[in-house]
Amino acid sequence: MKFAKIPMATISRLSIYTRTLQELLEEEVDVISSERLAKQCAVNPAQIRKDLAYFGEFGVRGVGYRVGDLLNQIKEILGLNRPWNLGMVGIGNLGSALIRHANFIRHGYNFTAAFDVDPQKVGRRLPNGLMISHLEELDEVVKEREVHIGVITTPSSAAQSVANQLVLAGINGILNFAPIQIQVPNCCHVENVDFTIKLDSIAYHLSSTA
Amino acid sequence: MKFAKIPMATISRLSIYTRTLQELLEEEVDVISSERLAKQCAVNPAQIRKDLAYFGEFGVRGVGYRVGDLLNQIKEILGLNRPWNLGMVGIGNLGSALIRHANFIRHGYNFTAAFDVDPQKVGRRLPNGLMISHLEELDEVVKEREVHIGVITTPSSAAQSVANQLVLAGINGILNFAPIQIQVPNCCHVENVDFTIKLDSIAYHLSSTA
DNA sequence: CGAGTAATGTGAAGACTATCACATTATTTC
DNA sequence: GAAATAATGTGATAGTCTTCACATTACTCG
């Protein structure tokens, strides 16, 4: 089943489903149909069933999905049944805000390393107790703290070089907030969070419909 | 040409092209081929030509594209040849980091309003001089400061209600950082910036290839 | 226990997106 | 000024993703 080609969009939606299922679980809903789940996630019901079908059969015909079970299985699929260690590179406004941001921890992501080049910052501790290391020590610290995923919040100009360093240190997953397309070998998976693109997209829609 | 259905992906790529073209302009490159531009943007050359073809002919056969001209024309298409006023709702860690973030201003986006519900915050000024207004005053302030685009950085639980208020105040574009699918009428265009989804996607790739 | 109802799982159709391949057009060189 | 070279613009093709429609299976109730 791992060899079937899973659409990226399916993976993203699985992530959305987990959030909604989590809520449903907290509301003590036991069972849910693809139709109701779809409405809450703003997708098509058949889409949900197709997405799940890539990985097996998780529902009961005529009944629906057991919320707790489905949640666990999707978490298993996504690899969320274990903690992931994050290393943040670039401790500016955005970087430190993200480290303090609650959403990461709640989902099993922990920052275990932070890097910068500014001598004013290196050696200091973040509010959560994490010490800022110098970028030069990246390789060493990444291995020591078992960082699995690199988060880049440096200026664009530094992003590619940081990515190279992360890859050399053995990192295979990068979350890139710098508005630039970074190039990495195939072994490494990059996801971009680029709100400038999103804003431009809004600007386009506002201009072309007005 | 506005009635041809333009793929969302095309709009996003146009945004990427503008960034690369901007760089090329600063490096005083006059002319560029789709092939070279494609390499820098990490896309297929034919893709660039197709994307542009939705809007007209901008190149010279046998030669390439004039960097300055192309940049201006794409900016025109996206509606970036004018300033856009942003109103941020939710002045927490992330919100205030984003307001200070340089990328917005550089691209013609200005924050002209900021909202929160915390009495400790309302009435205070942000480092850039912007006063934080109470959420109750949203309608009024949005109109007064001519806010075009709303940026939501509240907790998920508040996001939908804030979106409703923004729509009622006449806002037609929303950039949503809350990890929830907010529902709005068709007149309003929402873009989501959701790094939890991106992280989950990285986790999936790391788990399934390891 | 059988008929009726509900909701999944999935093959097929449809819609959308990306890539190829080449005709077309501009420039350069001899 | 003709031939060679270069690079766009685009019809055709291939590929991917989404939605439909229905056969299948589970539960409920008389």
Short mmCIF file of C-alpha atoms (C1' of nucleotides) in Angstrom, two decimals:
data_model
loop_
_atom_site.label_atom_id
_atom_site.label_comp_id
_atom_site.label_asym_id
_atom_site.label_seq_id
_atom_site.Cartn_x
_atom_site.Cartn_y
_atom_site.Cartn_z
CA MET A 1 0.00 0.00 0.00
CA LYS A 2 2.94 2.31 0.49
CA PHE A 3 3.77 1.87 -3.17
CA ALA A 4 0.47 3.20 -4.41
CA LYS A 5 0.96 6.81 -5.37
CA ILE A 6 -0.90 8.88 -2.83
CA PRO A 7 -1.87 12.40 -3.94
CA MET A 8 -0.34 15.16 -1.87
CA ALA A 9 -3.81 16.66 -1.59
CA THR A 10 -5.00 13.48 0.10
CA ILE A 11 -2.30 13.78 2.75
CA SER A 12 -3.25 17.39 3.43
CA ARG A 13 -6.88 16.45 3.80
CA LEU A 14 -6.04 13.59 6.17
CA SER A 15 -4.46 16.23 8.36
CA ILE A 16 -7.66 18.27 8.24
CA TYR A 17 -9.71 15.20 9.07
CA THR A 18 -7.62 14.53 12.18
CA ARG A 19 -8.39 17.99 13.50
CA THR A 20 -12.10 17.64 12.98
CA LEU A 21 -12.09 14.13 14.41
CA GLN A 22 -10.21 15.39 17.44
CA GLU A 23 -12.96 17.94 18.03
CA LEU A 24 -15.65 15.33 17.56
CA LEU A 25 -13.87 13.10 20.04
CA GLU A 26 -13.85 15.90 22.60
CA GLU A 27 -17.57 16.39 22.00
CA GLU A 28 -17.91 12.66 22.67
CA VAL A 29 -19.36 11.87 19.27
CA ASP A 30 -18.97 8.11 18.74
CA VAL A 31 -19.78 7.60 15.10
CA ILE A 32 -19.83 9.90 12.10
CA SER A 33 -20.80 9.50 8.45
CA SER A 34 -18.60 10.68 5.60
CA GLU A 35 -21.37 13.12 4.75
CA ARG A 36 -21.34 14.89 8.10
CA LEU A 37 -17.57 14.80 8.39
CA ALA A 38 -17.33 16.21 4.86
CA LYS A 39 -19.57 19.11 5.74
CA GLN A 40 -17.41 20.02 8.72
CA CYS A 41 -14.23 19.79 6.69
CA ALA A 42 -15.73 21.59 3.71
CA VAL A 43 -14.99 18.78 1.26
CA ASN A 44 -16.95 16.28 -0.80
CA PRO A 45 -18.10 13.09 1.01
CA ALA A 46 -16.83 10.84 -1.78
CA GLN A 47 -13.49 12.56 -1.45
CA ILE A 48 -13.17 11.44 2.13
CA ARG A 49 -14.02 7.86 1.24
CA LYS A 50 -11.56 7.88 -1.66
CA ASP A 51 -8.83 9.36 0.49
CA LEU A 52 -9.30 6.64 3.09
CA ALA A 53 -9.56 3.93 0.45
CA TYR A 54 -5.92 4.48 -0.46
CA PHE A 55 -5.02 3.02 2.91
CA GLY A 56 -7.69 0.43 3.62
CA GLU A 57 -11.24 0.13 4.90
CA PHE A 58 -11.96 2.01 8.08
CA GLY A 59 -15.71 2.38 8.16
CA VAL A 60 -18.76 0.19 8.62
CA ARG A 61 -21.22 0.17 5.71
CA GLY A 62 -24.62 1.44 6.63
CA VAL A 63 -23.20 2.97 9.81
CA GLY A 64 -20.24 5.27 9.35
CA TYR A 65 -16.87 5.67 11.02
CA ARG A 66 -16.07 5.24 14.69
CA VAL A 67 -14.52 8.57 15.57
CA GLY A 68 -11.82 7.34 17.95
CA ASP A 69 -10.75 4.47 15.73
CA LEU A 70 -10.60 6.53 12.58
CA LEU A 71 -8.60 9.23 14.32
CA ASN A 72 -6.06 6.70 15.54
CA GLN A 73 -5.74 5.08 12.16
CA ILE A 74 -5.23 8.35 10.32
CA LYS A 75 -2.66 9.38 12.90
CA GLU A 76 -0.92 6.08 12.29
CA ILE A 77 -0.93 6.72 8.54
CA LEU A 78 0.47 10.21 8.91
CA GLY A 79 3.07 9.13 11.43
CA LEU A 80 1.61 11.25 14.23
CA ASN A 81 1.66 8.45 16.78
CA ARG A 82 5.12 9.53 17.90
CA PRO A 83 6.83 12.79 18.82
CA TRP A 84 8.83 14.76 16.24
CA ASN A 85 11.72 17.01 17.14
CA LEU A 86 12.00 20.32 15.39
CA GLY A 87 15.04 22.52 14.95
CA MET A 88 14.35 26.14 14.15
CA VAL A 89 16.85 28.16 12.17
CA GLY A 90 16.48 31.94 12.38
CA ILE A 91 15.25 33.29 15.68
CA GLY A 92 13.71 36.57 14.56
CA ASN A 93 10.19 37.84 15.18
CA LEU A 94 8.55 35.06 13.29
CA GLY A 95 10.79 32.31 14.59
CA SER A 96 10.36 33.15 18.24
CA ALA A 97 6.62 33.63 17.81
CA LEU A 98 6.33 30.20 16.25
CA ILE A 99 8.31 28.54 19.02
CA ARG A 100 5.93 30.02 21.57
CA HIS A 101 2.93 29.07 19.48
CA ALA A 102 0.78 26.45 21.11
CA ASN A 103 -0.25 24.58 18.00
CA PHE A 104 2.98 22.72 17.63
CA ILE A 105 3.18 21.12 21.01
CA ARG A 106 -0.44 20.11 20.98
CA HIS A 107 0.21 18.08 17.86
CA GLY A 108 3.30 16.25 19.03
CA TYR A 109 5.93 18.56 17.58
CA ASN A 110 8.63 19.78 19.96
CA PHE A 111 11.38 22.26 19.37
CA THR A 112 14.60 20.72 20.64
CA ALA A 113 17.03 23.10 18.94
CA ALA A 114 17.21 26.74 17.86
CA PHE A 115 19.86 28.38 15.70
CA ASP A 116 20.89 31.88 14.73
CA VAL A 117 24.03 33.70 13.63
CA ASP A 118 23.50 36.89 15.65
CA PRO A 119 26.07 36.91 18.50
CA GLN A 120 23.52 38.86 20.57
CA LYS A 121 21.17 35.91 20.39
CA VAL A 122 23.50 32.92 20.52
CA GLY A 123 23.78 31.59 24.07
CA ARG A 124 20.53 33.15 25.20
CA ARG A 125 17.57 31.13 26.30
CA LEU A 126 14.09 31.35 24.79
CA PRO A 127 11.04 31.69 27.08
CA ASN A 128 10.57 27.93 26.90
CA GLY A 129 14.11 27.37 28.18
CA LEU A 130 15.63 26.41 24.85
CA MET A 131 19.18 27.74 24.33
CA ILE A 132 19.99 29.37 21.00
CA SER A 133 22.97 27.73 19.28
CA HIS A 134 25.19 29.19 16.61
CA LEU A 135 24.47 28.09 13.06
CA GLU A 136 28.01 26.74 12.84
CA GLU A 137 27.14 24.11 15.41
CA LEU A 138 24.12 22.94 13.43
CA ASP A 139 25.46 19.57 12.39
CA GLU A 140 26.58 18.66 15.87
CA VAL A 141 23.47 19.91 17.68
CA VAL A 142 21.07 18.36 15.19
CA LYS A 143 22.56 14.96 15.87
CA GLU A 144 22.81 15.45 19.62
CA ARG A 145 19.21 16.61 20.04
CA GLU A 146 17.86 14.18 17.45
CA VAL A 147 16.24 16.85 15.32
CA HIS A 148 14.01 15.28 12.67
CA ILE A 149 12.59 18.33 10.93
CA GLY A 150 14.20 21.68 10.18
CA VAL A 151 12.15 24.87 10.25
CA ILE A 152 13.62 27.77 8.29
CA THR A 153 12.62 31.28 9.33
CA THR A 154 15.70 33.10 8.13
CA PRO A 155 15.69 35.87 5.53
CA SER A 156 15.35 34.55 1.96
CA SER A 157 18.98 35.24 1.25
CA ALA A 158 20.13 32.71 3.84
CA ALA A 159 17.48 30.05 3.25
CA GLN A 160 19.19 27.99 0.55
CA SER A 161 22.46 27.80 2.43
CA VAL A 162 20.67 26.79 5.62
CA ALA A 163 18.78 24.13 3.71
CA ASN A 164 22.06 22.75 2.41
CA GLN A 165 23.43 22.55 5.93
CA LEU A 166 20.30 20.81 7.21
CA VAL A 167 20.51 18.22 4.45
CA LEU A 168 24.17 17.61 5.17
CA ALA A 169 23.31 17.11 8.82
CA GLY A 170 20.97 14.31 7.77
CA ILE A 171 17.65 16.14 7.95
CA ASN A 172 15.04 14.81 5.52
CA GLY A 173 12.15 17.15 6.19
CA ILE A 174 12.10 20.94 6.01
CA LEU A 175 9.36 23.44 6.72
CA ASN A 176 10.38 26.62 4.91
CA PHE A 177 8.88 30.00 5.81
CA ALA A 178 11.28 31.99 3.61
CA PRO A 179 9.62 33.21 0.42
CA ILE A 180 11.97 31.41 -1.92
CA GLN A 181 11.95 28.03 -3.67
CA ILE A 182 14.73 26.12 -2.01
CA GLN A 183 16.30 23.23 -3.89
CA VAL A 184 17.14 20.01 -2.11
CA PRO A 185 17.98 16.42 -3.10
CA ASN A 186 15.15 13.93 -3.45
CA CYS A 187 15.77 12.33 -0.10
CA CYS A 188 14.59 15.53 1.57
CA HIS A 189 10.99 16.68 1.60
CA VAL A 190 10.31 20.43 1.68
CA GLU A 191 7.03 22.14 2.48
CA ASN A 192 6.71 25.87 1.95
CA VAL A 193 4.62 28.22 4.05
CA ASP A 194 4.43 31.31 1.94
CA PHE A 195 1.91 33.91 2.92
CA THR A 196 3.10 36.41 0.33
CA ILE A 197 1.80 34.08 -2.36
CA LYS A 198 -1.48 33.77 -0.53
CA LEU A 199 -1.80 37.52 -0.20
CA ASP A 200 -1.05 38.03 -3.87
CA SER A 201 -3.71 35.51 -4.63
CA ILE A 202 -6.21 37.48 -2.56
CA ALA A 203 -5.15 40.69 -4.28
CA TYR A 204 -5.78 39.04 -7.65
CA HIS A 205 -9.25 37.95 -6.66
CA LEU A 206 -10.13 41.34 -5.24
CA SER A 207 -8.89 43.14 -8.35
CA SER A 208 -10.45 40.86 -10.92
CA THR A 209 -13.91 40.72 -9.39
CA ALA A 210 -14.19 44.40 -8.48
CA MET B 1 -9.77 37.50 -20.67
CA LYS B 2 -11.15 37.81 -17.18
CA PHE B 3 -13.80 35.26 -18.09
CA ALA B 4 -11.35 32.53 -18.99
CA LYS B 5 -11.06 30.27 -16.00
CA ILE B 6 -7.60 30.76 -14.59
CA PRO B 7 -6.23 27.92 -12.45
CA MET B 8 -5.45 28.86 -8.90
CA ALA B 9 -2.05 27.23 -9.38
CA THR B 10 -1.32 29.67 -12.18
CA ILE B 11 -1.99 32.63 -9.91
CA SER B 12 0.31 31.23 -7.25
CA ARG B 13 3.05 30.72 -9.79
CA LEU B 14 2.64 34.25 -11.14
CA SER B 15 3.39 35.39 -7.62
CA ILE B 16 6.56 33.29 -7.60
CA TYR B 17 7.57 34.68 -10.98
CA THR B 18 7.30 38.25 -9.71
CA ARG B 19 9.72 37.50 -6.92
CA THR B 20 12.29 35.98 -9.23
CA LEU B 21 11.83 38.75 -11.77
CA GLN B 22 12.32 41.32 -9.03
CA GLU B 23 15.64 39.71 -8.18
CA LEU B 24 16.67 39.60 -11.82
CA LEU B 25 15.77 43.25 -12.16
CA GLU B 26 18.00 44.10 -9.22
CA GLU B 27 20.79 42.12 -10.84
CA GLU B 28 20.15 44.24 -13.93
CA VAL B 29 19.31 41.31 -16.16
CA ASP B 30 17.45 42.70 -19.18
CA VAL B 31 16.07 39.67 -20.92
CA ILE B 32 15.35 36.14 -19.77
CA SER B 33 14.11 32.97 -21.45
CA SER B 34 11.32 30.83 -20.08
CA GLU B 35 13.89 28.10 -19.67
CA ARG B 36 16.17 30.07 -17.38
CA LEU B 37 13.30 31.63 -15.47
CA ALA B 38 11.80 28.17 -15.05
CA LYS B 39 14.99 26.82 -13.58
CA GLN B 40 15.12 29.59 -11.00
CA CYS B 41 11.48 29.11 -10.06
CA ALA B 42 11.75 25.31 -10.06
CA VAL B 43 8.97 24.81 -12.60
CA ASN B 44 8.63 23.58 -16.18
CA PRO B 45 9.38 26.12 -18.94
CA ALA B 46 6.22 25.27 -20.85
CA GLN B 47 4.32 25.90 -17.65
CA ILE B 48 5.50 29.48 -17.54
CA ARG B 49 4.52 30.08 -21.13
CA LYS B 50 1.11 28.50 -20.58
CA ASP B 51 0.53 30.54 -17.45
CA LEU B 52 1.31 33.75 -19.29
CA ALA B 53 -0.74 32.72 -22.31
CA TYR B 54 -3.90 32.99 -20.22
CA PHE B 55 -3.37 36.72 -20.16
CA GLY B 56 -1.76 37.55 -23.51
CA GLU B 57 1.60 37.53 -25.23
CA PHE B 58 4.43 39.05 -23.27
CA GLY B 59 7.56 37.66 -24.87
CA VAL B 60 9.47 37.98 -28.11
CA ARG B 61 9.93 34.77 -30.09
CA GLY B 62 13.51 33.78 -30.50
CA VAL B 63 14.52 36.23 -27.78
CA GLY B 64 12.72 35.80 -24.48
CA TYR B 65 11.03 38.16 -22.03
CA ARG B 66 12.12 41.65 -21.10
CA VAL B 67 12.46 41.40 -17.32
CA GLY B 68 11.13 44.84 -16.39
CA ASP B 69 8.18 44.68 -18.75
CA LEU B 70 7.16 41.19 -17.73
CA LEU B 71 7.37 42.10 -14.06
CA ASN B 72 5.13 45.10 -14.55
CA GLN B 73 2.61 43.17 -16.55
CA ILE B 74 2.37 40.34 -14.05
CA LYS B 75 2.01 42.86 -11.24
CA GLU B 76 -0.79 44.46 -13.21
CA ILE B 77 -2.49 41.07 -13.62
CA LEU B 78 -2.23 40.27 -9.92
CA GLY B 79 -3.35 43.73 -8.86
CA LEU B 80 -0.05 44.56 -7.18
CA ASN B 81 0.27 47.96 -8.83
CA ARG B 82 -1.51 49.57 -5.89
CA PRO B 83 -1.29 49.41 -2.10
CA TRP B 84 -3.52 47.09 -0.09
CA ASN B 85 -4.57 47.79 3.47
CA LEU B 86 -4.57 44.92 5.93
CA GLY B 87 -6.45 44.61 9.19
CA MET B 88 -5.10 42.07 11.63
CA VAL B 89 -7.40 40.38 14.10
CA GLY B 90 -5.72 38.69 17.07
CA ILE B 91 -2.59 40.35 18.36
CA GLY B 92 -0.83 37.44 20.00
CA ASN B 93 2.68 36.17 19.41
CA LEU B 94 2.08 35.32 15.80
CA GLY B 95 0.03 38.42 15.00
CA SER B 96 2.53 40.89 16.34
CA ALA B 97 5.42 39.04 14.72
CA LEU B 98 3.69 39.21 11.37
CA ILE B 99 2.97 42.92 11.68
CA ARG B 100 6.67 43.53 12.29
CA HIS B 101 7.63 41.21 9.48
CA ALA B 102 9.28 43.01 6.60
CA ASN B 103 7.86 40.95 3.77
CA PHE B 104 4.49 42.59 3.82
CA ILE B 105 5.52 46.18 3.42
CA ARG B 106 8.04 45.39 0.73
CA HIS B 107 5.25 43.97 -1.37
CA GLY B 108 2.78 46.82 -1.00
CA TYR B 109 0.74 45.48 1.89
CA ASN B 110 0.25 47.81 4.87
CA PHE B 111 -1.38 47.11 8.18
CA THR B 112 -3.79 49.94 8.88
CA ALA B 113 -5.76 48.29 11.67
CA ALA B 114 -5.24 45.81 14.49
CA PHE B 115 -7.86 44.20 16.69
CA ASP B 116 -8.00 42.17 19.85
CA VAL B 117 -10.41 41.49 22.70
CA ASP B 118 -7.90 41.51 25.56
CA PRO B 119 -8.43 44.72 27.60
CA GLN B 120 -4.70 44.65 28.39
CA LYS B 121 -3.95 45.07 24.71
CA VAL B 122 -6.73 47.32 23.47
CA GLY B 123 -5.57 50.95 23.38
CA ARG B 124 -1.90 50.06 23.28
CA ARG B 125 0.30 50.87 20.34
CA LEU B 126 2.35 48.35 18.39
CA PRO B 127 6.04 49.03 17.65
CA ASN B 128 5.05 50.47 14.28
CA GLY B 129 2.72 52.96 15.95
CA LEU B 130 -0.50 51.17 15.13
CA MET B 131 -3.12 51.35 17.89
CA ILE B 132 -4.92 48.14 18.85
CA SER B 133 -8.69 48.49 18.61
CA HIS B 134 -11.33 46.39 20.30
CA LEU B 135 -12.95 43.74 18.18
CA GLU B 136 -16.32 45.38 18.84
CA GLU B 137 -15.20 48.39 16.84
CA LEU B 138 -14.24 46.28 13.84
CA ASP B 139 -16.97 47.41 11.50
CA GLU B 140 -16.35 51.06 12.18
CA VAL B 141 -12.55 50.93 12.05
CA VAL B 142 -12.47 48.76 8.92
CA LYS B 143 -14.46 51.39 7.06
CA GLU B 144 -12.56 54.33 8.49
CA ARG B 145 -9.10 52.90 7.69
CA GLU B 146 -10.22 51.42 4.38
CA VAL B 147 -9.13 47.91 5.23
CA HIS B 148 -9.27 45.67 2.14
CA ILE B 149 -8.01 42.38 3.50
CA GLY B 150 -8.53 40.78 6.91
CA VAL B 151 -5.80 38.68 8.51
CA ILE B 152 -6.99 36.24 11.16
CA THR B 153 -4.46 35.17 13.80
CA THR B 154 -6.89 34.40 16.60
CA PRO B 155 -7.28 30.99 18.24
CA SER B 156 -9.30 28.57 16.11
CA SER B 157 -12.29 28.89 18.37
CA ALA B 158 -12.71 32.57 17.50
CA ALA B 159 -11.84 32.40 13.81
CA GLN B 160 -15.26 31.71 12.34
CA SER B 161 -16.95 34.44 14.32
CA VAL B 162 -14.23 36.92 13.35
CA ALA B 163 -14.63 35.90 9.71
CA ASN B 164 -18.35 36.59 9.95
CA GLN B 165 -17.68 40.04 11.34
CA LEU B 166 -15.16 40.81 8.62
CA VAL B 167 -17.61 39.80 5.91
CA LEU B 168 -20.33 41.92 7.47
CA ALA B 169 -17.94 44.87 7.49
CA GLY B 170 -17.60 44.47 3.73
CA ILE B 171 -14.28 42.65 3.57
CA ASN B 172 -13.92 40.36 0.55
CA GLY B 173 -10.49 38.87 1.16
CA ILE B 174 -9.26 36.97 4.21
CA LEU B 175 -5.89 35.48 5.04
CA ASN B 176 -6.54 32.90 7.73
CA PHE B 177 -3.77 31.59 9.97
CA ALA B 178 -6.11 29.70 12.30
CA PRO B 179 -6.01 25.95 11.70
CA ILE B 180 -9.69 25.64 10.84
CA GLN B 181 -11.71 25.72 7.63
CA ILE B 182 -13.71 28.91 7.89
CA GLN B 183 -16.89 29.22 5.86
CA VAL B 184 -17.75 32.45 4.08
CA PRO B 185 -20.14 33.55 1.32
CA ASN B 186 -18.93 33.43 -2.29
CA CYS B 187 -18.23 37.14 -2.47
CA CYS B 188 -15.35 36.63 -0.05
CA HIS B 189 -12.10 34.91 -0.94
CA VAL B 190 -10.25 33.04 1.81
CA GLU B 191 -6.68 31.80 1.72
CA ASN B 192 -5.43 29.56 4.50
CA VAL B 193 -1.92 29.51 5.89
CA ASP B 194 -1.79 26.31 7.83
CA PHE B 195 1.59 25.06 8.92
CA THR B 196 0.18 22.20 10.96
CA ILE B 197 -0.97 20.62 7.72
CA LYS B 198 2.46 21.15 6.22
CA LEU B 199 4.16 19.61 9.22
CA ASP B 200 1.86 16.60 9.14
CA SER B 201 2.70 16.22 5.52
CA ILE B 202 6.41 16.19 6.34
CA ALA B 203 5.79 13.68 9.11
CA TYR B 204 4.00 11.44 6.62
CA HIS B 205 6.87 11.57 4.17
CA LEU B 206 9.45 10.90 6.86
CA SER B 207 7.48 7.94 8.22
CA SER B 208 6.65 6.32 4.91
CA THR B 209 10.11 6.49 3.39
CA ALA B 210 12.04 5.50 6.49
"C1'" DC C 1 -36.46 -13.31 9.94
"C1'" DG C 2 -37.35 -10.52 6.03
"C1'" DA C 3 -38.06 -5.87 4.26
"C1'" DG C 4 -36.61 -1.27 4.56
"C1'" DT C 5 -33.12 2.10 5.36
"C1'" DA C 6 -28.53 3.95 5.75
"C1'" DA C 7 -23.92 4.64 4.52
"C1'" DT C 8 -19.52 2.61 2.88
"C1'" DG C 9 -16.26 1.25 -0.92
"C1'" DT C 10 -15.15 1.64 -5.73
"C1'" DG C 11 -15.22 1.44 -10.97
"C1'" DA C 12 -16.12 4.73 -14.38
"C1'" DA C 13 -16.73 9.31 -15.98
"C1'" DG C 14 -15.58 13.90 -15.83
"C1'" DA C 15 -12.78 17.92 -14.91
"C1'" DC C 16 -8.71 19.95 -14.36
"C1'" DT C 17 -3.57 20.54 -14.80
"C1'" DA C 18 0.92 19.83 -16.71
"C1'" DT C 19 3.96 18.45 -20.37
"C1'" DC C 20 5.31 17.62 -25.01
"C1'" DA C 21 6.34 18.84 -29.57
"C1'" DC C 22 6.36 21.74 -33.19
"C1'" DA C 23 4.98 25.65 -36.07
"C1'" DT C 24 6.08 30.44 -35.85
"C1'" DT C 25 8.85 34.41 -35.53
"C1'" DA C 26 13.09 37.17 -34.28
"C1'" DT C 27 17.97 37.65 -34.36
"C1'" DT C 28 22.70 36.65 -35.91
"C1'" DT C 29 26.20 35.34 -39.10
"C1'" DC C 30 28.46 34.70 -43.33
"C1'" DG D 1 19.88 38.35 -47.95
"C1'" DA D 2 19.60 33.51 -47.06
"C1'" DA D 3 20.64 29.98 -43.75
"C1'" DA D 4 21.25 28.83 -39.07
"C1'" DT D 5 19.98 29.40 -34.46
"C1'" DA D 6 17.05 30.54 -30.58
"C1'" DA D 7 12.98 30.84 -27.99
"C1'" DT D 8 7.95 31.91 -27.84
"C1'" DG D 9 2.98 30.51 -28.26
"C1'" DT D 10 -0.14 26.73 -28.60
"C1'" DG D 11 -2.76 22.43 -30.18
"C1'" DA D 12 -2.50 17.84 -28.82
"C1'" DT D 13 -1.42 14.49 -25.36
"C1'" DA D 14 -0.70 12.59 -21.07
"C1'" DG D 15 -1.38 12.56 -16.35
"C1'" DT D 16 -3.62 13.55 -12.03
"C1'" DC D 17 -7.38 14.49 -9.09
"C1'" DT D 18 -12.39 14.83 -8.09
"C1'" DT D 19 -17.07 13.56 -8.40
"C1'" DC D 20 -20.74 10.52 -9.60
"C1'" DA D 21 -23.46 6.52 -9.23
"C1'" DC D 22 -24.37 2.26 -7.64
"C1'" DA D 23 -23.43 -2.34 -5.86
"C1'" DT D 24 -22.49 -3.99 -1.34
"C1'" DT D 25 -23.03 -4.56 3.45
"C1'" DA D 26 -24.81 -3.50 8.22
"C1'" DC D 27 -28.34 -2.28 11.24
"C1'" DT D 28 -33.48 -1.57 12.69
"C1'" DC D 29 -38.11 -2.73 13.30
"C1'" DG D 30 -42.33 -5.07 12.85
#
